[in-house]
C-alpha cells in the first residue's frame, strides 16, 4: 500500500492562534477516512491546507509523494485534489447531465462542450455517473428543481467527473433529510470502492454508516484514531464530546 497523503508536524497560526497544532496524519491510497471533532477543532482548516487555500505556518503536506508547499490552489486541484464544499455549486439553469458534461470537459469552454458531439465513451461515463448519484430519472430537468440532497449528489458527481485522486468532502449531510442522509452514505460507500476520500462530518449516525478508519481532531491536533468502536469508547473522545452540549455547538456554528 502506498501513502496518498502524509502530513507532518503541521501548525497553522492565525495571528498567533494555532488552528492546527503540530498535527500528524497519513492515509493510504484507496482509503475512505472520516474526520470528526467538535466545532473549532480545526477540521475545515485541515481541508484548507490540503487544497492550498491556507499555507502551513510550520510542517509539510505531501500528496502523491510531492510536497505541496508553494503550489497554488489551482495547481493542487490539477494535481488531483478535488473538494466538495458545504454549499452546492451547480449550474441551476443547466440539467444534471449538462452539469456533468461540463465537469468532464473542464479544460474546454462552456458552449463548446455543450454543443460538441460526444464520443460514445464519454456518454457512457456520464450515464454511469448519473446512475452512481441516483439522478438518471432527473437527468434532463433543470438542476434548480432538484432537492438540496440531490444537488449535493450532483456536485459529488461533478467532482468525480474530474477524476481527482483524492476527494475531500466537507459536511455532506448538513441540512439533509434522514432518507437523503442515508442515500448519501450509500453513495460515498460506493465511491469508496474506487476512490481515496476524506469526509468531514458532525452527524454521528451518518459517520457510523460510512466509517472505516476515523480520526478525531481536537484543538488542532489528532486526539485519537481507530475504528468507530475504538474511537467512541475512548474516554478522551467522550470527554470532548460531552464537554460540548448540542446547543453550544449550534450557537458556535
Ligand atoms: P472546524 O471546522 O473544526 O469547526 P475550523 O478549522 O473552522 O474548525 O477552525 C479552527 C479554529 O481556527 C477556530 O477557533 C476558528 O475560529 C479559527 N480560525 C479558522 N479560520 C480562521 C481565520 N482565517 N482567522 C482566524 N481564526 C481562524
Ligand atoms: Mg468546519
Coordinates of C-alpha atoms and ligand atoms in Angstrom, one line a residue:
X1 CA 0.0 0.0 0.0
X2 CA 1.2 3.5 -0.7
X3 CA 0.5 6.7 1.2
X4 CA -1.5 9.2 -0.8
X5 CA -1.4 11.9 1.8
X6 CA 1.1 12.5 4.6
X7 CA 1.1 15.5 6.9
X8 CA 3.9 16.1 9.3
X9 CA 4.2 18.4 12.3
X10 CA 1.7 20.8 10.8
X11 CA 0.9 24.0 12.6
X12 CA -1.3 26.8 11.2
X13 CA -1.3 30.1 13.2
X14 CA -3.9 32.9 12.7
X15 CA -2.4 35.9 14.5
X16 CA -0.8 33.6 17.0
X17 CA -3.8 31.4 17.5
X18 CA -3.0 27.8 16.5
X19 CA -5.9 26.5 14.5
X20 CA -3.8 23.4 13.8
X21 CA -1.1 22.5 16.3
X22 CA 1.7 20.0 15.5
X23 CA -0.7 17.7 13.6
X24 CA 0.4 14.4 12.1
X25 CA -1.8 12.5 9.7
X26 CA -1.4 10.0 6.9
X27 CA -3.7 7.8 4.8
X28 CA -3.3 5.1 2.2
X29 CA -4.4 5.3 -1.4
X30 CA -7.9 3.8 -1.6
X31 CA -8.9 4.7 1.9
X32 CA -12.2 6.3 3.0
X33 CA -11.2 8.3 6.1
X34 CA -13.7 10.1 8.3
X35 CA -12.6 13.1 10.4
X36 CA -14.7 14.2 13.3
X37 CA -14.3 16.7 16.1
X38 CA -16.2 19.4 17.9
X39 CA -16.7 22.9 16.4
X40 CA -13.4 24.8 16.2
X41 CA -11.3 21.6 16.3
X42 CA -9.7 22.7 13.0
X43 CA -11.5 20.4 10.5
X44 CA -12.1 23.0 7.8
X45 CA -8.6 24.4 8.2
X46 CA -7.3 20.9 7.7
X47 CA -9.0 20.8 4.3
X48 CA -7.9 24.3 3.5
X49 CA -4.3 23.2 4.0
X50 CA -4.6 20.2 1.7
X51 CA -6.2 22.3 -1.1
X52 CA -3.7 25.1 -0.7
X53 CA -6.2 27.7 0.4
X54 CA -4.2 28.2 3.6
X55 CA -0.5 27.8 3.9
X56 CA 1.2 25.9 6.8
X57 CA 3.0 28.1 9.3
X58 CA 5.1 25.0 10.0
X59 CA 5.3 21.4 8.8
X60 CA 4.7 19.7 5.5
X61 CA 1.9 18.3 3.4
X62 CA 2.9 15.6 1.0
X63 CA 0.4 14.4 -1.6
X64 CA 1.2 11.6 -4.1
X65 CA 4.8 11.9 -2.9
X66 CA 5.1 15.6 -3.7
X67 CA 5.4 18.5 -1.1
X68 CA 2.6 20.9 -1.7
X69 CA 4.4 23.9 -0.2
X70 CA 4.2 26.9 -2.6
X71 CA 1.8 25.2 -5.0
X72 CA -1.2 27.3 -5.9
X73 CA -4.8 26.2 -5.2
X74 CA -5.3 25.8 -8.9
X75 CA -2.1 23.7 -9.3
X76 CA -3.1 21.5 -6.4
X77 CA -6.5 20.9 -7.9
X78 CA -5.0 20.0 -11.3
X79 CA -2.6 17.7 -9.4
X80 CA -5.5 15.7 -8.2
X81 CA -7.2 17.1 -5.1
X82 CA -11.0 17.7 -5.6
X83 CA -13.0 19.4 -2.9
X84 CA -16.8 19.4 -2.3
X85 CA -17.9 22.5 -0.4
X86 CA -20.8 22.5 2.0
X87 CA -23.0 24.6 -0.3
X88 CA -23.6 23.0 -3.7
X89 CA -22.1 24.9 -6.6
X90 CA -24.0 23.6 -9.6
X91 CA -25.4 25.5 -12.6
X92 CA -29.1 25.7 -11.7
X93 CA -30.2 26.6 -15.3
X94 CA -28.5 23.5 -16.7
X95 CA -29.6 19.9 -16.3
X96 CA -27.7 17.4 -14.2
X97 CA -26.5 15.8 -17.4
X98 CA -25.2 19.1 -18.7
X99 CA -23.5 19.9 -15.4
X100 CA -21.7 16.6 -15.5
X101 CA -20.7 17.1 -19.2
X102 CA -19.2 20.4 -18.2
X103 CA -17.2 18.9 -15.4
X104 CA -15.9 16.1 -17.7
X105 CA -14.6 18.9 -20.0
X106 CA -13.2 21.4 -17.6
X107 CA -10.5 22.5 -20.0
X108 CA -12.9 23.2 -22.8
X109 CA -15.2 26.2 -22.9
X110 CA -18.8 26.1 -21.8
X111 CA -20.5 26.4 -25.2
X112 CA -18.0 24.2 -26.9
X113 CA -18.6 21.3 -24.5
X114 CA -22.4 21.7 -24.6
X115 CA -22.7 21.6 -28.3
X116 CA -19.8 19.4 -29.3
X117 CA -20.6 15.9 -30.4
X118 CA -19.7 13.4 -27.6
X119 CA -17.8 10.2 -28.1
X120 CA -19.7 7.1 -27.0
X121 CA -17.2 6.5 -24.3
X122 CA -17.9 9.9 -22.8
X123 CA -21.7 9.3 -23.0
X124 CA -21.2 6.1 -21.0
X125 CA -19.2 7.9 -18.4
X126 CA -22.0 10.4 -17.9
X127 CA -24.7 7.8 -17.8
X128 CA -22.6 5.8 -15.3
X129 CA -22.2 8.9 -13.1
X130 CA -25.9 9.6 -13.3
X131 CA -26.5 6.1 -12.1
X132 CA -24.0 6.4 -9.3
X133 CA -25.5 9.6 -8.0
X134 CA -29.1 8.3 -8.4
X135 CA -30.2 11.0 -10.8
X136 CA -31.0 9.1 -14.0
X137 CA -34.7 9.9 -13.8
X138 CA -33.9 13.6 -13.3
X139 CA -31.0 13.8 -15.7
X140 CA -32.8 16.3 -18.1
X141 CA -34.6 18.7 -15.8
X142 CA -33.1 22.0 -14.6
X143 CA -30.8 21.4 -11.7
X144 CA -32.6 24.3 -9.9
X145 CA -35.6 21.9 -9.5
X146 CA -33.6 19.3 -7.6
X147 CA -33.9 18.9 -3.8
X148 CA -31.0 20.1 -1.6
X149 CA -29.8 16.5 -1.3
X150 CA -30.0 15.8 -5.0
X151 CA -27.9 19.0 -5.6
X152 CA -25.3 17.6 -3.2
X153 CA -25.2 14.3 -5.0
X154 CA -24.9 16.2 -8.4
X155 CA -22.0 18.1 -7.0
X156 CA -20.3 15.0 -5.8
X157 CA -20.8 13.5 -9.3
X158 CA -19.3 16.7 -10.8
X159 CA -16.3 16.2 -8.6
X160 CA -15.9 12.6 -9.5
X161 CA -16.2 13.5 -13.2
X162 CA -13.0 15.4 -12.9
X163 CA -11.2 12.2 -11.8
X164 CA -9.4 13.6 -8.7
X165 CA -7.0 11.2 -6.9
X166 CA -8.3 12.4 -3.6
X167 CA -11.8 13.6 -2.8
X168 CA -12.4 16.0 0.1
X169 CA -16.0 16.2 1.3
X170 CA -16.9 18.8 4.0
X171 CA -20.1 18.0 5.9
X172 CA -22.1 16.5 3.1
X173 CA -25.3 15.8 5.1
X174 CA -25.8 19.2 6.8
X175 CA -29.4 20.1 6.2
X176 CA -30.4 16.8 4.5
X177 CA -33.4 14.7 5.4
X178 CA -32.8 11.3 7.1
X179 CA -33.6 9.5 3.9
X180 CA -31.2 11.7 1.9
X181 CA -28.5 11.3 4.6
X182 CA -28.8 7.5 4.3
X183 CA -28.6 7.7 0.5
X184 CA -25.5 10.0 0.8
X185 CA -23.8 7.3 2.9
X186 CA -24.6 4.7 0.2
X187 CA -23.2 7.0 -2.4
X188 CA -19.9 7.6 -0.5
X189 CA -19.7 3.9 0.3
X190 CA -20.0 3.0 -3.4
X191 CA -17.4 5.7 -4.4
X192 CA -15.0 4.3 -1.8
X193 CA -14.6 1.2 -3.8
X194 CA -12.5 3.1 -6.3
X195 CA -11.5 6.4 -4.7
X196 CA -9.5 7.9 -1.9
X197 CA -11.9 10.0 0.1
X198 CA -11.7 12.2 3.2
X199 CA -15.1 13.0 4.7
X200 CA -15.6 15.6 7.5
X201 CA -18.8 15.2 9.4
X202 CA -20.6 16.2 12.5
X203 CA -23.6 13.8 12.2
X204 CA -22.6 10.7 14.2
X205 CA -25.4 8.5 12.7
X206 CA -24.1 9.2 9.3
X207 CA -20.5 8.7 10.3
X208 CA -21.4 5.2 11.6
X209 CA -22.8 4.3 8.2
X210 CA -19.6 5.1 6.3
X211 CA -16.8 4.8 9.0
X212 CA -13.8 2.6 8.5
X213 CA -10.8 4.5 10.0
X214 CA -11.8 7.6 12.0
X215 CA -9.6 10.4 13.0
X216 CA -10.7 12.7 15.9
X217 CA -9.5 16.2 15.9
X218 CA -9.5 18.4 19.0
X219 CA -7.8 21.8 19.4
X220 CA -6.0 21.5 16.2
X221 CA -4.4 18.2 16.8
X222 CA -5.2 14.4 16.4
X223 CA -6.8 13.3 19.7
X224 CA -7.2 9.6 18.6
X225 CA -7.6 7.4 15.6
X226 CA -9.2 4.0 15.0
X227 CA -12.4 2.2 14.0
X228 CA -15.7 3.6 15.2
X229 CA -15.9 1.4 18.3
X230 CA -12.4 2.2 19.4
X231 CA -13.0 6.0 18.9
X232 CA -16.4 6.0 20.6
X233 CA -15.2 4.2 23.7
X234 CA -12.1 6.4 24.1
X235 CA -12.6 8.4 27.3
X236 CA -10.8 11.4 25.8
X237 CA -13.3 11.5 22.9
X238 CA -16.3 11.1 25.3
X239 CA -14.9 13.9 27.4
X240 CA -14.5 16.2 24.4
X241 CA -18.0 15.5 23.0
X242 CA -19.8 15.6 26.3
X243 CA -17.9 18.8 27.2
X244 CA -19.8 20.5 24.3
X245 CA -23.6 20.4 24.5
X246 CA -25.5 20.4 21.2
X247 CA -26.8 23.9 22.0
X248 CA -23.4 25.3 22.4
X249 CA -22.3 23.8 19.1
X250 CA -25.3 25.2 17.3
X251 CA -24.5 28.6 18.6
X252 CA -20.9 28.4 17.5
X253 CA -21.8 27.1 14.0
Ligands
LIG1 P1 -13.9 23.3 12.5 O1 -14.1 23.2 11.0 O2 -13.4 22.1 13.1 O3 -15.1 23.8 13.2 P2 -12.1 25.5 11.8 O4 -11.0 24.8 11.1 O5 -13.1 26.2 11.0 O6 -12.7 24.4 12.8 O7 -11.5 26.5 12.9 C1 -10.5 26.1 13.8 C2 -10.2 27.3 14.7 O8 -9.4 28.3 14.0 C3 -11.4 28.1 15.2 O9 -11.2 28.5 16.5 C4 -11.6 29.2 14.3 O10 -12.2 30.3 14.9 C5 -10.1 29.5 13.9 N1 -10.0 30.1 12.6 C6 -10.3 29.5 11.4 N2 -10.0 30.2 10.3 C7 -9.5 31.4 10.8 C8 -9.0 32.6 10.2 N3 -9.0 32.8 8.9 N4 -8.6 33.6 11.1 C9 -8.6 33.4 12.4 N5 -9.0 32.3 13.0 C10 -9.5 31.3 12.3
LIG2 MG1 -15.8 23.4 9.7

